[in-house]
Amino acid sequence: MSHGGAPRGWLEFSASLNPCGTPVAVREAIAKATYGAYADLDAAAAEAHLATDAGVPADRVLLTSGASEGIRLFRRAFVRQGDVATIADPTYGEYVREIALAGATVGNAGTVGFICDPNNPTGTQLSAEELRAAVRERLCLVDQSFVPFGRPTAAALELSEHAVLVRSLTKVLALPGVRLGYLIASPERIAALRERQLPWSVGAHAIAAASAATFSISESDAKHVTEWRMRLAKGLRERGLEPRESVVNFVLARTPLAADELARRLATQRIAVRACASFGLPDHVRIAVRPPEEQDLLFSALDRALLP
C-alpha cells in the first residue's frame, strides 16, 4: 500500500502507530457510541474536550476525518493557484499532492509553508525556537501528528496565532480504522476551514473516541517507546542497516539493498515495512517501533531476507 498498512494477520511495521495500543477509556467510549441519529454526529462536545486537552478555547478547534482531511481543508482555504509553497524534503508526500491540486508550486521563500514536525519519515524534530522562527516567516500548516512520541514543543495557543496545527489521533490512539484528527488555529481561520468541510465528515465512533482522547501518552508508555526504539535501532545496525537518530515511534534506516526489494523479501514472510522511494529515499525503509517480541520476529526475517 502506498501509504503503509499491511494485510490482516501480518506483522505490521509499516504503519507508525502507538505500540502500547489503544487506551481503555477510548475503547470503552467507542463501544458505547450511538449512531442512530444525526445528533450523534454533533462534534461540539468532542471539540471542547480536545480544546481543553490542548489548553486553547473551543473556537480554535475543528474535528476532522484524520489528519488527511485537515491538510486538504488547509489547502482549500489558504492555498491558491499560482502560490509558491515551501516544504522541507524528505517529508510526507500528501503536501506536494495537495499543493499541485491547488495549482500552486513548490519552491523556496514561498507564501505558505508545510512543516511536518516531528518529521515523517526522518523522525527528527525542530526545537521550539526553530519552529517559532519558521512560522513567523509565512502562514504555515504544522503537522504535529507524531508530537506525542517526541519532545514537548511550542505551545499550541502561541503557534496557532501564526499557523494551522494539524493533529492525527489515529497514531497516538492506535486506531487506523477510525479516521480521526483535528485542527488548531485562530478563530477566524477555524471558521474558514469549517466552511469548507463536508457536513457530517466525522463519524459517530470517531467523535466518541475524540471525546475520551488526549493528545499525549503516559510516562510509562513514553518509556517503553524510547526503550523499544533504541532496541530496534541496535538490532538494525547489527544487521548492516544504518538507522538515523529518531525521537518518535519509527526509525528510518538505509538498507544494504534497494528498499523495494527488501520490503518485497520481508513481505514473502508476511512482514510489512515502509519502503521510502515515495519520499525520494529509494535506499531507505521506515520501520515502526513495536514490542520486543515482534522485533525479534522482524530480526529473524531480516537475517533471511539479507542473505545473498
PDB file of C-alpha atoms in Angstrom:
ATOM      1  CA  MET A   1       0.000   0.000   0.000  1.00  0.00           C
ATOM      2  CA  SER A   2       1.368   3.404  -0.987  1.00  0.00           C
ATOM      3  CA  HIS A   3       0.793   4.930   2.468  1.00  0.00           C
ATOM      4  CA  GLY A   4       1.789   1.883   4.525  1.00  0.00           C
ATOM      5  CA  GLY A   5      -0.540  -0.631   6.072  1.00  0.00           C
ATOM      6  CA  ALA A   6      -0.408  -4.426   5.968  1.00  0.00           C
ATOM      7  CA  PRO A   7      -2.965  -7.145   5.262  1.00  0.00           C
ATOM      8  CA  ARG A   8      -4.715  -8.543   8.311  1.00  0.00           C
ATOM      9  CA  GLY A   9      -2.586 -11.156  10.078  1.00  0.00           C
ATOM     10  CA  TRP A  10       0.793  -9.749   9.002  1.00  0.00           C
ATOM     11  CA  LEU A  11       3.392  -8.290  11.332  1.00  0.00           C
ATOM     12  CA  GLU A  12       2.817  -4.562  10.892  1.00  0.00           C
ATOM     13  CA  PHE A  13       5.963  -2.420  10.868  1.00  0.00           C
ATOM     14  CA  SER A  14       4.870  -0.102   8.036  1.00  0.00           C
ATOM     15  CA  ALA A  15       2.239   1.923   9.943  1.00  0.00           C
ATOM     16  CA  SER A  16       3.639   4.024  12.778  1.00  0.00           C
ATOM     17  CA  LEU A  17       1.011   3.612  15.486  1.00  0.00           C
ATOM     18  CA  ASN A  18       1.292   3.723  19.265  1.00  0.00           C
ATOM     19  CA  PRO A  19       2.989   0.377  20.054  1.00  0.00           C
ATOM     20  CA  CYS A  20       1.376   0.360  23.510  1.00  0.00           C
ATOM     21  CA  GLY A  21      -2.099   0.085  21.992  1.00  0.00           C
ATOM     22  CA  THR A  22      -5.425   1.879  22.365  1.00  0.00           C
ATOM     23  CA  PRO A  23      -6.263   3.375  25.797  1.00  0.00           C
ATOM     24  CA  VAL A  24      -9.027   1.510  27.643  1.00  0.00           C
ATOM     25  CA  ALA A  25     -11.122   4.675  28.067  1.00  0.00           C
ATOM     26  CA  VAL A  26     -11.150   5.216  24.305  1.00  0.00           C
ATOM     27  CA  ARG A  27     -12.144   1.621  23.584  1.00  0.00           C
ATOM     28  CA  GLU A  28     -14.997   1.916  26.069  1.00  0.00           C
ATOM     29  CA  ALA A  29     -16.167   5.194  24.560  1.00  0.00           C
ATOM     30  CA  ILE A  30     -16.286   3.684  21.075  1.00  0.00           C
ATOM     31  CA  ALA A  31     -18.185   0.644  22.377  1.00  0.00           C
ATOM     32  CA  LYS A  32     -20.816   2.915  23.933  1.00  0.00           C
ATOM     33  CA  ALA A  33     -21.174   5.151  20.871  1.00  0.00           C
ATOM     34  CA  THR A  34     -24.644   5.725  19.483  1.00  0.00           C
ATOM     35  CA  TYR A  35     -25.189   6.247  15.787  1.00  0.00           C
ATOM     36  CA  GLY A  36     -28.917   6.234  15.143  1.00  0.00           C
ATOM     37  CA  ALA A  37     -29.459   9.954  14.659  1.00  0.00           C
ATOM     38  CA  TYR A  38     -27.728  12.966  13.161  1.00  0.00           C
ATOM     39  CA  ALA A  39     -27.436  14.265  16.727  1.00  0.00           C
ATOM     40  CA  ASP A  40     -24.796  11.573  17.256  1.00  0.00           C
ATOM     41  CA  LEU A  41     -22.666  13.415  14.698  1.00  0.00           C
ATOM     42  CA  ASP A  42     -22.510  16.649  16.685  1.00  0.00           C
ATOM     43  CA  ALA A  43     -18.793  17.167  17.302  1.00  0.00           C
ATOM     44  CA  ALA A  44     -19.090  20.229  19.569  1.00  0.00           C
ATOM     45  CA  ALA A  45     -18.529  18.372  22.853  1.00  0.00           C
ATOM     46  CA  ALA A  46     -15.592  16.426  21.408  1.00  0.00           C
ATOM     47  CA  GLU A  47     -14.024  19.640  20.088  1.00  0.00           C
ATOM     48  CA  ALA A  48     -14.448  21.280  23.502  1.00  0.00           C
ATOM     49  CA  HIS A  49     -12.766  18.279  25.135  1.00  0.00           C
ATOM     50  CA  LEU A  50      -9.806  18.383  22.742  1.00  0.00           C
ATOM     51  CA  ALA A  51      -9.520  22.162  23.204  1.00  0.00           C
ATOM     52  CA  THR A  52      -9.263  21.710  26.975  1.00  0.00           C
ATOM     53  CA  ASP A  53      -6.661  18.996  26.433  1.00  0.00           C
ATOM     54  CA  ALA A  54      -4.662  21.377  24.217  1.00  0.00           C
ATOM     55  CA  GLY A  55      -5.111  24.370  26.519  1.00  0.00           C
ATOM     56  CA  VAL A  56      -6.942  26.504  23.941  1.00  0.00           C
ATOM     57  CA  PRO A  57     -10.502  27.915  23.667  1.00  0.00           C
ATOM     58  CA  ALA A  58     -13.068  25.682  21.949  1.00  0.00           C
ATOM     59  CA  ASP A  59     -13.435  28.065  18.979  1.00  0.00           C
ATOM     60  CA  ARG A  60      -9.860  27.242  17.994  1.00  0.00           C
ATOM     61  CA  VAL A  61     -10.507  23.532  17.334  1.00  0.00           C
ATOM     62  CA  LEU A  62     -12.063  21.704  14.377  1.00  0.00           C
ATOM     63  CA  LEU A  63     -12.522  17.918  14.405  1.00  0.00           C
ATOM     64  CA  THR A  64     -11.577  16.205  11.127  1.00  0.00           C
ATOM     65  CA  SER A  65     -11.674  12.813   9.493  1.00  0.00           C
ATOM     66  CA  GLY A  66      -7.979  12.160  10.130  1.00  0.00           C
ATOM     67  CA  ALA A  67      -5.045  14.488   9.546  1.00  0.00           C
ATOM     68  CA  SER A  68      -5.549  13.997   5.796  1.00  0.00           C
ATOM     69  CA  GLU A  69      -8.821  15.897   5.828  1.00  0.00           C
ATOM     70  CA  GLY A  70      -7.157  18.646   7.845  1.00  0.00           C
ATOM     71  CA  ILE A  71      -4.387  19.002   5.251  1.00  0.00           C
ATOM     72  CA  ARG A  72      -6.939  19.146   2.441  1.00  0.00           C
ATOM     73  CA  LEU A  73      -9.048  21.760   4.216  1.00  0.00           C
ATOM     74  CA  PHE A  74      -5.947  23.904   4.739  1.00  0.00           C
ATOM     75  CA  ARG A  75      -5.182  23.690   1.030  1.00  0.00           C
ATOM     76  CA  ARG A  76      -8.746  24.560   0.060  1.00  0.00           C
ATOM     77  CA  ALA A  77      -8.875  27.527   2.427  1.00  0.00           C
ATOM     78  CA  PHE A  78      -5.437  29.065   2.105  1.00  0.00           C
ATOM     79  CA  VAL A  79      -3.505  27.840  -0.964  1.00  0.00           C
ATOM     80  CA  ARG A  80      -4.297  29.497  -4.279  1.00  0.00           C
ATOM     81  CA  GLN A  81      -3.374  28.889  -7.895  1.00  0.00           C
ATOM     82  CA  GLY A  82      -0.005  30.455  -8.577  1.00  0.00           C
ATOM     83  CA  ASP A  83       1.126  30.391  -4.952  1.00  0.00           C
ATOM     84  CA  VAL A  84       4.566  29.082  -4.061  1.00  0.00           C
ATOM     85  CA  ALA A  85       4.657  26.656  -1.141  1.00  0.00           C
ATOM     86  CA  THR A  86       7.729  25.779   0.896  1.00  0.00           C
ATOM     87  CA  ILE A  87       8.340  22.268   2.227  1.00  0.00           C
ATOM     88  CA  ALA A  88      11.384  20.504   3.648  1.00  0.00           C
ATOM     89  CA  ASP A  89      12.372  17.293   1.845  1.00  0.00           C
ATOM     90  CA  PRO A  90      12.109  14.461   2.576  1.00  0.00           C
ATOM     91  CA  THR A  91       8.664  14.690   4.095  1.00  0.00           C
ATOM     92  CA  TYR A  92       5.096  13.426   3.902  1.00  0.00           C
ATOM     93  CA  GLY A  93       4.053  13.187   0.261  1.00  0.00           C
ATOM     94  CA  GLU A  94       0.467  14.407   0.668  1.00  0.00           C
ATOM     95  CA  TYR A  95       1.686  18.002   0.987  1.00  0.00           C
ATOM     96  CA  VAL A  96       3.034  18.030  -2.574  1.00  0.00           C
ATOM     97  CA  ARG A  97      -0.118  16.381  -3.886  1.00  0.00           C
ATOM     98  CA  GLU A  98      -2.369  18.984  -2.235  1.00  0.00           C
ATOM     99  CA  ILE A  99      -0.151  21.827  -3.446  1.00  0.00           C
ATOM    100  CA  ALA A 100      -0.456  20.508  -7.005  1.00  0.00           C
ATOM    101  CA  LEU A 101      -4.242  20.180  -6.684  1.00  0.00           C
ATOM    102  CA  ALA A 102      -4.371  23.874  -5.774  1.00  0.00           C
ATOM    103  CA  GLY A 103      -2.412  24.808  -8.896  1.00  0.00           C
ATOM    104  CA  ALA A 104       0.481  26.005  -6.744  1.00  0.00           C
ATOM    105  CA  THR A 105       4.154  25.056  -6.956  1.00  0.00           C
ATOM    106  CA  VAL A 106       6.880  24.091  -4.521  1.00  0.00           C
ATOM    107  CA  GLY A 107       9.796  26.469  -4.056  1.00  0.00           C
ATOM    108  CA  ASN A 108      11.920  28.447  -1.643  1.00  0.00           C
ATOM    109  CA  ALA A 109      10.647  31.608   0.075  1.00  0.00           C
ATOM    110  CA  GLY A 110       7.066  30.599  -0.562  1.00  0.00           C
ATOM    111  CA  THR A 111       3.945  32.437   0.564  1.00  0.00           C
ATOM    112  CA  VAL A 112       2.778  29.388   2.527  1.00  0.00           C
ATOM    113  CA  GLY A 113       4.682  26.636   4.311  1.00  0.00           C
ATOM    114  CA  PHE A 114       4.120  22.966   5.094  1.00  0.00           C
ATOM    115  CA  ILE A 115       6.038  21.676   8.125  1.00  0.00           C
ATOM    116  CA  CYS A 116       5.937  18.118   9.459  1.00  0.00           C
ATOM    117  CA  ASP A 117       7.284  18.202  12.993  1.00  0.00           C
ATOM    118  CA  PRO A 118       8.347  15.674  14.159  1.00  0.00           C
ATOM    119  CA  ASN A 119       9.150  14.829  10.592  1.00  0.00           C
ATOM    120  CA  ASN A 120       7.874  11.834   8.689  1.00  0.00           C
ATOM    121  CA  PRO A 121       9.904   9.868   7.565  1.00  0.00           C
ATOM    122  CA  THR A 122      13.128  11.027   9.271  1.00  0.00           C
ATOM    123  CA  GLY A 123      11.892  11.041  12.884  1.00  0.00           C
ATOM    124  CA  THR A 124      13.701  14.320  13.612  1.00  0.00           C
ATOM    125  CA  GLN A 125      12.167  17.279  15.434  1.00  0.00           C
ATOM    126  CA  LEU A 126      12.747  21.027  15.375  1.00  0.00           C
ATOM    127  CA  SER A 127      13.484  22.886  18.571  1.00  0.00           C
ATOM    128  CA  ALA A 128      10.754  25.210  19.841  1.00  0.00           C
ATOM    129  CA  GLU A 129      12.870  28.169  18.709  1.00  0.00           C
ATOM    130  CA  GLU A 130      13.307  26.769  15.191  1.00  0.00           C
ATOM    131  CA  LEU A 131       9.591  26.102  14.920  1.00  0.00           C
ATOM    132  CA  ARG A 132       8.657  29.616  16.045  1.00  0.00           C
ATOM    133  CA  ALA A 133      11.108  31.107  13.545  1.00  0.00           C
ATOM    134  CA  ALA A 134       9.703  29.045  10.671  1.00  0.00           C
ATOM    135  CA  VAL A 135       6.123  30.017  11.478  1.00  0.00           C
ATOM    136  CA  ARG A 136       6.934  33.729  11.749  1.00  0.00           C
ATOM    137  CA  GLU A 137       8.031  33.841   8.106  1.00  0.00           C
ATOM    138  CA  ARG A 138       4.736  32.791   6.470  1.00  0.00           C
ATOM    139  CA  LEU A 139       1.376  31.150   7.033  1.00  0.00           C
ATOM    140  CA  CYS A 140       2.184  27.530   7.824  1.00  0.00           C
ATOM    141  CA  LEU A 141       0.495  24.217   8.158  1.00  0.00           C
ATOM    142  CA  VAL A 142       2.314  22.489  11.031  1.00  0.00           C
ATOM    143  CA  ASP A 143       1.646  18.753  11.018  1.00  0.00           C
ATOM    144  CA  GLN A 144       2.070  17.588  14.614  1.00  0.00           C
ATOM    145  CA  SER A 145       0.818  14.030  14.118  1.00  0.00           C
ATOM    146  CA  PHE A 146       3.810  12.487  15.907  1.00  0.00           C
ATOM    147  CA  VAL A 147       4.234  15.081  18.676  1.00  0.00           C
ATOM    148  CA  PRO A 148       3.020  12.703  21.439  1.00  0.00           C
ATOM    149  CA  PHE A 149       6.060  10.499  20.796  1.00  0.00           C
ATOM    150  CA  GLY A 150       8.600  13.334  20.591  1.00  0.00           C
ATOM    151  CA  ARG A 151       9.791  16.199  22.761  1.00  0.00           C
ATOM    152  CA  PRO A 152       7.490  18.916  24.149  1.00  0.00           C
ATOM    153  CA  THR A 153       7.140  21.649  21.554  1.00  0.00           C
ATOM    154  CA  ALA A 154       5.969  25.266  21.415  1.00  0.00           C
ATOM    155  CA  ALA A 155       2.584  25.945  22.997  1.00  0.00           C
ATOM    156  CA  ALA A 156      -0.439  25.311  20.787  1.00  0.00           C
ATOM    157  CA  LEU A 157      -2.008  28.703  21.545  1.00  0.00           C
ATOM    158  CA  GLU A 158       1.185  30.561  20.725  1.00  0.00           C
ATOM    159  CA  LEU A 159       1.664  28.789  17.410  1.00  0.00           C
ATOM    160  CA  SER A 160      -1.964  28.958  16.388  1.00  0.00           C
ATOM    161  CA  GLU A 161      -1.726  32.735  16.058  1.00  0.00           C
ATOM    162  CA  HIS A 162       0.627  32.197  13.107  1.00  0.00           C
ATOM    163  CA  ALA A 163      -0.170  28.692  11.861  1.00  0.00           C
ATOM    164  CA  VAL A 164      -2.715  25.957  11.430  1.00  0.00           C
ATOM    165  CA  LEU A 165      -1.795  22.931  13.533  1.00  0.00           C
ATOM    166  CA  VAL A 166      -2.807  19.531  12.196  1.00  0.00           C
ATOM    167  CA  ARG A 167      -3.010  16.640  14.637  1.00  0.00           C
ATOM    168  CA  SER A 168      -3.740  12.985  13.991  1.00  0.00           C
ATOM    169  CA  LEU A 169      -5.349  10.970  16.769  1.00  0.00           C
ATOM    170  CA  THR A 170      -5.019   7.807  14.678  1.00  0.00           C
ATOM    171  CA  LYS A 171      -1.357   7.394  15.636  1.00  0.00           C
ATOM    172  CA  VAL A 172      -1.495   8.081  19.367  1.00  0.00           C
ATOM    173  CA  LEU A 173      -4.698   6.067  19.859  1.00  0.00           C
ATOM    174  CA  ALA A 174      -3.569   3.208  17.556  1.00  0.00           C
ATOM    175  CA  LEU A 175      -6.881   3.387  15.688  1.00  0.00           C
ATOM    176  CA  PRO A 176      -6.121   3.384  11.943  1.00  0.00           C
ATOM    177  CA  GLY A 177      -9.649   2.216  11.167  1.00  0.00           C
ATOM    178  CA  VAL A 178     -11.193   5.213  12.957  1.00  0.00           C
ATOM    179  CA  ARG A 179     -10.325   8.246  10.863  1.00  0.00           C
ATOM    180  CA  LEU A 180      -9.766  10.969  13.430  1.00  0.00           C
ATOM    181  CA  GLY A 181      -7.774  14.176  13.729  1.00  0.00           C
ATOM    182  CA  TYR A 182      -8.241  17.864  14.493  1.00  0.00           C
ATOM    183  CA  LEU A 183      -7.021  21.335  13.646  1.00  0.00           C
ATOM    184  CA  ILE A 184      -5.956  24.154  15.961  1.00  0.00           C
ATOM    185  CA  ALA A 185      -5.891  27.700  14.617  1.00  0.00           C
ATOM    186  CA  SER A 186      -7.188  31.198  15.260  1.00  0.00           C
ATOM    187  CA  PRO A 187     -10.999  31.506  15.442  1.00  0.00           C
ATOM    188  CA  GLU A 188     -11.048  33.270  12.072  1.00  0.00           C
ATOM    189  CA  ARG A 189      -9.073  30.514  10.368  1.00  0.00           C
ATOM    190  CA  ILE A 190     -11.116  27.781  12.037  1.00  0.00           C
ATOM    191  CA  ALA A 191     -14.268  29.445  10.681  1.00  0.00           C
ATOM    192  CA  ALA A 192     -12.782  29.496   7.164  1.00  0.00           C
ATOM    193  CA  LEU A 193     -11.805  25.835   7.452  1.00  0.00           C
ATOM    194  CA  ARG A 194     -15.197  24.803   8.834  1.00  0.00           C
ATOM    195  CA  GLU A 195     -16.956  26.455   5.868  1.00  0.00           C
ATOM    196  CA  ARG A 196     -15.059  24.127   3.528  1.00  0.00           C
ATOM    197  CA  GLN A 197     -15.706  20.908   5.466  1.00  0.00           C
ATOM    198  CA  LEU A 198     -18.317  18.474   4.185  1.00  0.00           C
ATOM    199  CA  PRO A 199     -21.315  18.001   6.504  1.00  0.00           C
ATOM    200  CA  TRP A 200     -21.008  15.061   8.899  1.00  0.00           C
ATOM    201  CA  SER A 201     -17.468  14.260   7.721  1.00  0.00           C
ATOM    202  CA  VAL A 202     -16.525  12.708  11.095  1.00  0.00           C
ATOM    203  CA  GLY A 203     -18.433   9.562  12.081  1.00  0.00           C
ATOM    204  CA  ALA A 204     -20.066   8.826  15.418  1.00  0.00           C
ATOM    205  CA  HIS A 205     -17.444   6.309  16.542  1.00  0.00           C
ATOM    206  CA  ALA A 206     -14.635   8.767  15.806  1.00  0.00           C
ATOM    207  CA  ILE A 207     -16.463  11.516  17.717  1.00  0.00           C
ATOM    208  CA  ALA A 208     -16.861   9.154  20.674  1.00  0.00           C
ATOM    209  CA  ALA A 209     -13.152   8.336  20.588  1.00  0.00           C
ATOM    210  CA  ALA A 210     -12.244  12.031  20.449  1.00  0.00           C
ATOM    211  CA  SER A 211     -14.423  12.731  23.482  1.00  0.00           C
ATOM    212  CA  ALA A 212     -12.235  10.390  25.562  1.00  0.00           C
ATOM    213  CA  ALA A 213      -8.876  11.068  23.912  1.00  0.00           C
ATOM    214  CA  THR A 214      -5.821  13.014  24.949  1.00  0.00           C
ATOM    215  CA  PHE A 215      -3.041  14.080  22.604  1.00  0.00           C
ATOM    216  CA  SER A 216      -0.321  12.545  24.746  1.00  0.00           C
ATOM    217  CA  ILE A 217       0.986   9.238  26.007  1.00  0.00           C
ATOM    218  CA  SER A 218       1.625   8.227  29.596  1.00  0.00           C
ATOM    219  CA  GLU A 219       5.059   8.401  31.183  1.00  0.00           C
ATOM    220  CA  SER A 220       5.137   4.608  31.235  1.00  0.00           C
ATOM    221  CA  ASP A 221       4.261   4.343  27.543  1.00  0.00           C
ATOM    222  CA  ALA A 222       6.839   7.008  26.674  1.00  0.00           C
ATOM    223  CA  LYS A 223       9.484   4.986  28.499  1.00  0.00           C
ATOM    224  CA  HIS A 224       8.502   1.856  26.562  1.00  0.00           C
ATOM    225  CA  VAL A 225       8.603   3.665  23.217  1.00  0.00           C
ATOM    226  CA  THR A 226      12.070   5.072  23.928  1.00  0.00           C
ATOM    227  CA  GLU A 227      13.485   1.745  25.080  1.00  0.00           C
ATOM    228  CA  TRP A 228      11.930  -0.179  22.200  1.00  0.00           C
ATOM    229  CA  ARG A 229      13.149   2.407  19.657  1.00  0.00           C
ATOM    230  CA  MET A 230      16.716   2.078  20.925  1.00  0.00           C
ATOM    231  CA  ARG A 231      16.433  -1.717  20.823  1.00  0.00           C
ATOM    232  CA  LEU A 232      15.117  -1.590  17.255  1.00  0.00           C
ATOM    233  CA  ALA A 233      17.925   0.713  16.088  1.00  0.00           C
ATOM    234  CA  LYS A 234      20.536  -1.542  17.690  1.00  0.00           C
ATOM    235  CA  GLY A 235      19.113  -4.657  16.024  1.00  0.00           C
ATOM    236  CA  LEU A 236      19.014  -2.969  12.631  1.00  0.00           C
ATOM    237  CA  ARG A 237      22.572  -1.730  12.994  1.00  0.00           C
ATOM    238  CA  GLU A 238      23.777  -5.229  13.853  1.00  0.00           C
ATOM    239  CA  ARG A 239      22.304  -6.456  10.560  1.00  0.00           C
ATOM    240  CA  GLY A 240      24.023  -3.904   8.351  1.00  0.00           C
ATOM    241  CA  LEU A 241      21.282  -1.317   8.130  1.00  0.00           C
ATOM    242  CA  GLU A 242      22.062   2.300   9.035  1.00  0.00           C
ATOM    243  CA  PRO A 243      19.306   3.738  11.243  1.00  0.00           C
ATOM    244  CA  ARG A 244      19.027   7.501  11.634  1.00  0.00           C
ATOM    245  CA  GLU A 245      18.514   9.023  15.046  1.00  0.00           C
ATOM    246  CA  SER A 246      14.795   9.383  15.770  1.00  0.00           C
ATOM    247  CA  VAL A 247      12.735  10.898  18.591  1.00  0.00           C
ATOM    248  CA  VAL A 248       9.433   9.231  17.698  1.00  0.00           C
ATOM    249  CA  ASN A 249       7.858   5.801  17.223  1.00  0.00           C
ATOM    250  CA  PHE A 250       9.596   4.835  13.988  1.00  0.00           C
ATOM    251  CA  VAL A 251      13.117   4.578  12.618  1.00  0.00           C
ATOM    252  CA  LEU A 252      14.354   5.482   9.134  1.00  0.00           C
ATOM    253  CA  ALA A 253      17.213   3.226   8.028  1.00  0.00           C
ATOM    254  CA  ARG A 254      19.434   2.976   4.975  1.00  0.00           C
ATOM    255  CA  THR A 255      19.395  -0.536   3.552  1.00  0.00           C
ATOM    256  CA  PRO A 256      22.227  -2.583   2.000  1.00  0.00           C
ATOM    257  CA  LEU A 257      19.961  -3.334  -0.991  1.00  0.00           C
ATOM    258  CA  ALA A 258      17.144  -1.491  -2.713  1.00  0.00           C
ATOM    259  CA  ALA A 259      14.410  -0.697  -0.229  1.00  0.00           C
ATOM    260  CA  ASP A 260      11.666  -2.014  -2.534  1.00  0.00           C
ATOM    261  CA  GLU A 261      13.496  -5.334  -2.806  1.00  0.00           C
ATOM    262  CA  LEU A 262      13.969  -5.615   0.949  1.00  0.00           C
ATOM    263  CA  ALA A 263      10.294  -4.818   1.509  1.00  0.00           C
ATOM    264  CA  ARG A 264       9.351  -7.479  -1.069  1.00  0.00           C
ATOM    265  CA  ARG A 265      11.527 -10.117   0.619  1.00  0.00           C
ATOM    266  CA  LEU A 266      10.018  -9.322   4.010  1.00  0.00           C
ATOM    267  CA  ALA A 267       6.528  -9.407   2.501  1.00  0.00           C
ATOM    268  CA  THR A 268       7.090 -13.032   1.465  1.00  0.00           C
ATOM    269  CA  GLN A 269       7.422 -13.647   5.217  1.00  0.00           C
ATOM    270  CA  ARG A 270       4.215 -11.690   5.963  1.00  0.00           C
ATOM    271  CA  ILE A 271       6.057  -8.722   7.456  1.00  0.00           C
ATOM    272  CA  ALA A 272       5.379  -5.165   6.254  1.00  0.00           C
ATOM    273  CA  VAL A 273       7.877  -2.294   6.338  1.00  0.00           C
ATOM    274  CA  ARG A 274       7.583   1.022   4.524  1.00  0.00           C
ATOM    275  CA  ALA A 275       9.864   1.356   1.505  1.00  0.00           C
ATOM    276  CA  CYS A 276      10.680   5.060   1.187  1.00  0.00           C
ATOM    277  CA  ALA A 277      11.089   5.566  -2.561  1.00  0.00           C
ATOM    278  CA  SER A 278       7.936   7.717  -2.459  1.00  0.00           C
ATOM    279  CA  PHE A 279       9.800  10.040  -0.082  1.00  0.00           C
ATOM    280  CA  GLY A 280      12.709  10.256  -2.542  1.00  0.00           C
ATOM    281  CA  LEU A 281      14.736   7.742  -0.499  1.00  0.00           C
ATOM    282  CA  PRO A 282      14.976   4.564  -2.615  1.00  0.00           C
ATOM    283  CA  ASP A 283      17.632   3.054  -0.348  1.00  0.00           C
ATOM    284  CA  HIS A 284      15.746   3.586   2.936  1.00  0.00           C
ATOM    285  CA  VAL A 285      12.960   1.857   4.803  1.00  0.00           C
ATOM    286  CA  ARG A 286      10.855   3.246   7.624  1.00  0.00           C
ATOM    287  CA  ILE A 287      10.226   0.742  10.396  1.00  0.00           C
ATOM    288  CA  ALA A 288       7.722   1.291  13.185  1.00  0.00           C
ATOM    289  CA  VAL A 289       8.633   0.747  16.821  1.00  0.00           C
ATOM    290  CA  ARG A 290       6.917  -2.411  18.021  1.00  0.00           C
ATOM    291  CA  PRO A 291       7.245  -4.504  21.228  1.00  0.00           C
ATOM    292  CA  PRO A 292      10.377  -6.660  21.661  1.00  0.00           C
ATOM    293  CA  GLU A 293       8.715  -9.962  20.812  1.00  0.00           C
ATOM    294  CA  GLU A 294       7.619  -8.576  17.435  1.00  0.00           C
ATOM    295  CA  GLN A 295      11.053  -7.041  16.870  1.00  0.00           C
ATOM    296  CA  ASP A 296      12.670 -10.438  17.352  1.00  0.00           C
ATOM    297  CA  LEU A 297      10.472 -11.877  14.604  1.00  0.00           C
ATOM    298  CA  LEU A 298      11.469  -8.963  12.363  1.00  0.00           C
ATOM    299  CA  PHE A 299      15.163  -9.514  13.083  1.00  0.00           C
ATOM    300  CA  SER A 300      14.918 -13.207  12.194  1.00  0.00           C
ATOM    301  CA  ALA A 301      13.105 -12.313   8.970  1.00  0.00           C
ATOM    302  CA  LEU A 302      15.763  -9.694   8.142  1.00  0.00           C
ATOM    303  CA  ASP A 303      18.512 -12.284   8.648  1.00  0.00           C
ATOM    304  CA  ARG A 304      16.838 -14.409   5.985  1.00  0.00           C
ATOM    305  CA  ALA A 305      15.985 -11.507   3.693  1.00  0.00           C
ATOM    306  CA  LEU A 306      19.548 -10.172   3.658  1.00  0.00           C
ATOM    307  CA  LEU A 307      21.155 -13.465   2.640  1.00  0.00           C
ATOM    308  CA  PRO A 308      22.946 -13.244  -0.734  1.00  0.00           C
TER     309      PRO A 308
END
